[in-house]
Amino acid sequence: MRGPVMLRGDRSREATTTDQRLLDARGPSDWVHTDPWRVLRIQAEFVEGFGALSELPRAVTVFGSARTPPDSPYYAAARQIGAELARADFAVITGGGPGIMAAANRGAKDADGLSIGLGIELPFEQGLNEWVDIGINFRYFFARKTMFVKYSQAFVCLPGGFGTLDELFEALTLVQTQKVTKFPVILFGSQYWGGLVDWIKGTVLAAGNVGEKDVALLHVTDSVPEVLELVENAYRAWEAEQQAENQPVR
């Protein structure tokens, strides 16, 4: 017998069973580096992410630099933002690393809120910070970005580097093209972000490469209460829209 298939005569001379070949022989390992196998890994990341996060309450993602030290005013602001979001019954999602991410997760924990970290495999391993309640480590940036967008009602960007800029412009593009409609993009720290916003207005908008309504997607503030107000107003507007369409509200 070969599984459900019966073989007789010369066709039955296989000396080992399928289970035995699976368990006894290691065989070549190149197949784990092929693109078809990578597709299964990618699929697994989406399944794990959706499974772990599907029952989250409403949530806000906080982006920012992993290099921000604990004595920075922006670290203190991120911690306060995390705490205020938790008190307003929002889960706090970050990239799970140190710096601004750790501060926001820590703030959520300070206020007994739900703190989530979505990490990424990097050559310089940093691991998930100690204030994460639910943590997932991803191999692929695009799978991780999908989780940020799918399970957030707002993005709050504190000062950061290329990773933060990547996440910021990804969010803006998705909102601009109406792939997502339910959240504002908030830049905390006018001194840090002001030059970028001025360039967008003075160069990108002036060249006709974006419109006035695209620039209006950005909200710049130095006020933690204003962050909360923007988040809650946007959520209420989205909630009303969902109820009008008889859609379930998360």
XYZ file of C-alpha atoms in Angstrom:
250
model
C 0.000 0.000 0.000
C 1.233 3.507 -0.840
C -1.177 5.606 1.227
C -4.622 4.945 -0.283
C -3.080 3.389 -3.413
C -2.457 -0.368 -3.745
C 0.540 -1.454 -5.865
C 1.321 -5.072 -6.855
C 4.110 -6.864 -8.641
C 7.160 -4.861 -9.629
C 5.448 -1.633 -8.659
C 5.371 -2.627 -4.979
C 9.116 -2.873 -4.408
C 9.544 0.381 -2.481
C 11.519 -0.726 0.593
C 10.483 2.110 2.899
C 7.233 3.844 3.807
C 6.451 7.521 3.269
C 6.451 8.144 7.048
C 9.821 6.415 7.390
C 11.337 8.572 4.657
C 9.924 11.697 6.303
C 11.243 10.843 9.774
C 14.505 9.026 9.012
C 16.130 11.057 6.261
C 17.079 14.704 6.520
C 17.596 15.162 2.794
C 18.694 18.363 1.035
C 17.712 21.666 2.653
C 17.801 24.031 -0.348
C 14.011 23.825 -0.694
C 13.506 26.007 2.410
C 15.136 28.891 0.489
C 12.968 28.635 -2.621
C 10.257 31.125 -3.531
C 7.394 28.594 -3.278
C 8.420 27.855 0.325
C 8.687 31.586 1.039
C 5.074 31.944 -0.093
C 4.077 29.529 2.668
C 6.103 31.496 5.221
C 4.420 34.709 4.087
C 1.036 33.036 4.342
C 1.906 31.837 7.846
C 2.806 35.382 8.919
C -0.585 36.678 7.793
C -2.403 33.777 9.479
C -0.504 34.309 12.760
C -1.035 38.061 12.653
C -4.738 37.892 11.855
C -5.251 35.174 14.447
C -3.483 37.081 17.227
C -4.993 40.494 16.496
C -8.483 39.773 15.159
C -10.206 40.368 18.495
C -8.366 43.551 19.443
C -10.413 46.508 20.657
C -10.003 49.798 18.803
C -6.328 50.673 18.566
C -3.825 53.378 17.608
C -0.360 52.786 16.183
C 2.487 54.940 17.500
C 5.599 55.209 15.316
C 8.977 56.724 16.202
C 12.697 56.172 16.473
C 14.214 53.154 18.192
C 17.189 55.383 19.075
C 15.368 57.900 21.294
C 16.871 57.764 24.815
C 14.662 57.639 27.945
C 15.734 61.153 28.980
C 14.410 62.699 25.730
C 11.331 64.947 25.892
C 9.941 62.905 22.997
C 10.287 59.700 25.022
C 8.264 61.369 27.797
C 5.675 62.545 25.253
C 5.352 59.076 23.719
C 4.865 57.576 27.165
C 2.164 60.132 27.938
C 0.469 59.520 24.584
C 0.462 55.763 25.235
C -1.075 56.289 28.672
C -3.755 58.710 27.467
C -4.710 56.411 24.586
C -5.067 53.518 27.030
C -7.238 55.627 29.359
C -9.456 56.399 26.359
C -9.832 52.631 25.767
C -7.544 52.393 22.767
C -5.007 49.593 22.545
C -1.517 50.885 21.698
C 0.376 49.251 18.828
C 4.061 49.902 18.123
C 6.917 48.237 16.287
C 7.792 46.631 19.607
C 11.360 47.911 19.788
C 13.192 50.371 22.082
C 13.070 54.177 22.082
C 9.748 55.812 21.169
C 8.152 52.398 20.694
C 9.073 51.257 24.191
C 7.869 54.578 25.607
C 4.411 54.248 24.045
C 4.093 50.611 25.152
C 5.263 51.607 28.615
C 2.685 54.386 28.795
C -0.077 51.956 27.875
C 1.089 49.603 30.639
C 1.241 52.526 33.108
C -2.479 53.055 32.490
C -3.363 49.327 32.579
C -4.082 49.358 28.851
C -3.382 46.787 26.154
C 0.152 47.105 24.770
C 1.032 45.432 21.449
C 4.389 45.109 19.685
C 4.830 44.048 16.059
C 8.539 43.368 15.683
C 10.624 42.760 12.583
C 13.595 40.478 11.917
C 16.659 42.696 11.436
C 20.417 42.069 11.062
C 20.894 43.965 14.342
C 18.504 42.068 16.588
C 16.664 44.295 19.041
C 13.812 42.092 20.313
C 10.485 43.141 21.771
C 10.536 45.578 24.655
C 9.460 44.523 28.144
C 6.179 46.475 28.102
C 4.560 44.451 25.302
C 1.524 42.307 26.246
C 0.950 40.792 22.797
C 4.017 40.490 20.614
C 4.523 39.141 17.099
C 7.842 39.022 15.257
C 7.644 39.272 11.472
C 10.131 38.297 8.779
C 8.519 40.488 6.116
C 7.919 44.230 6.325
C 4.828 44.112 4.108
C 3.060 41.562 6.316
C 3.858 43.677 9.376
C 2.649 46.873 7.680
C -0.645 45.197 6.843
C -1.204 44.521 10.557
C -0.423 48.139 11.474
C -3.004 49.401 9.000
C -5.700 46.771 9.438
C -5.934 47.009 13.218
C -5.423 50.765 13.780
C -7.841 53.653 13.917
C -5.065 56.294 13.779
C -1.325 56.706 13.219
C 0.708 58.921 15.533
C 4.243 59.631 14.297
C 6.819 60.976 16.701
C 10.333 61.899 15.555
C 12.046 59.009 13.809
C 14.308 57.963 10.969
C 13.868 56.145 7.679
C 11.617 53.459 9.181
C 9.260 56.068 10.617
C 9.272 58.001 7.327
C 8.513 54.805 5.429
C 5.551 54.039 7.684
C 4.352 57.659 7.531
C 4.309 57.847 3.736
C 2.837 54.362 3.409
C -0.060 55.513 5.616
C -0.478 58.769 3.689
C -0.540 56.932 0.379
C -3.181 54.495 1.597
C -5.374 57.303 2.932
C -4.827 59.472 -0.160
C -5.847 56.622 -2.478
C -8.758 55.677 -0.191
C -7.444 52.187 0.428
C -8.085 52.997 4.084
C -10.503 55.658 5.263
C -10.804 55.342 9.005
C -7.827 57.120 10.510
C -5.936 60.401 10.713
C -2.157 60.709 10.416
C -0.782 62.803 13.273
C 2.748 64.211 13.424
C 3.803 64.990 16.987
C 6.581 67.583 17.274
C 6.252 70.668 15.073
C 9.936 71.536 15.414
C 10.929 68.118 14.087
C 8.276 67.738 11.371
C 7.877 71.395 10.384
C 10.601 71.365 7.729
C 9.127 68.299 6.045
C 5.625 69.790 6.004
C 6.966 73.110 4.660
C 8.759 71.223 1.871
C 5.613 69.288 0.990
C 3.630 72.526 0.798
C 6.302 74.674 -0.844
C 7.688 72.142 -3.319
C 5.485 69.080 -3.792
C 2.162 70.937 -3.643
C 3.552 73.896 -5.625
C 4.630 71.507 -8.391
C 1.120 70.095 -8.566
C 2.197 66.619 -7.474
C -0.287 66.553 -4.574
C -3.470 68.501 -3.906
C -4.582 70.699 -1.032
C -6.750 67.894 0.362
C -3.733 65.581 0.351
C -1.699 68.021 2.445
C -4.686 68.352 4.788
C -4.292 64.666 5.675
C -1.353 65.647 7.907
C -2.084 66.965 11.391
C 0.907 68.546 13.161
C 0.735 69.158 16.899
C 2.792 69.531 20.071
C -0.158 68.804 22.339
C -0.966 65.387 23.785
C -4.610 66.401 24.445
C -4.901 67.436 20.789
C -3.597 64.025 19.723
C -6.389 62.430 21.743
C -8.976 64.835 20.367
C -7.970 64.123 16.761
C -8.018 60.371 17.354
C -11.386 60.356 19.113
C -13.054 62.709 16.609
C -11.856 60.591 13.691
C -13.032 57.418 15.399
C -16.478 58.871 16.139
C -16.832 59.979 12.497
C -15.839 56.536 11.266
C -18.157 54.866 13.786
C -21.100 56.981 12.598
C -20.304 56.077 9.003
C -20.195 52.365 9.837
C -23.500 52.543 11.684
C -25.089 54.381 8.756
C -23.958 51.542 6.498
C -25.089 48.920 9.064
C -21.548 47.611 9.388
C -20.204 46.079 12.615
C -18.043 48.530 14.584
C -14.781 47.390 16.189
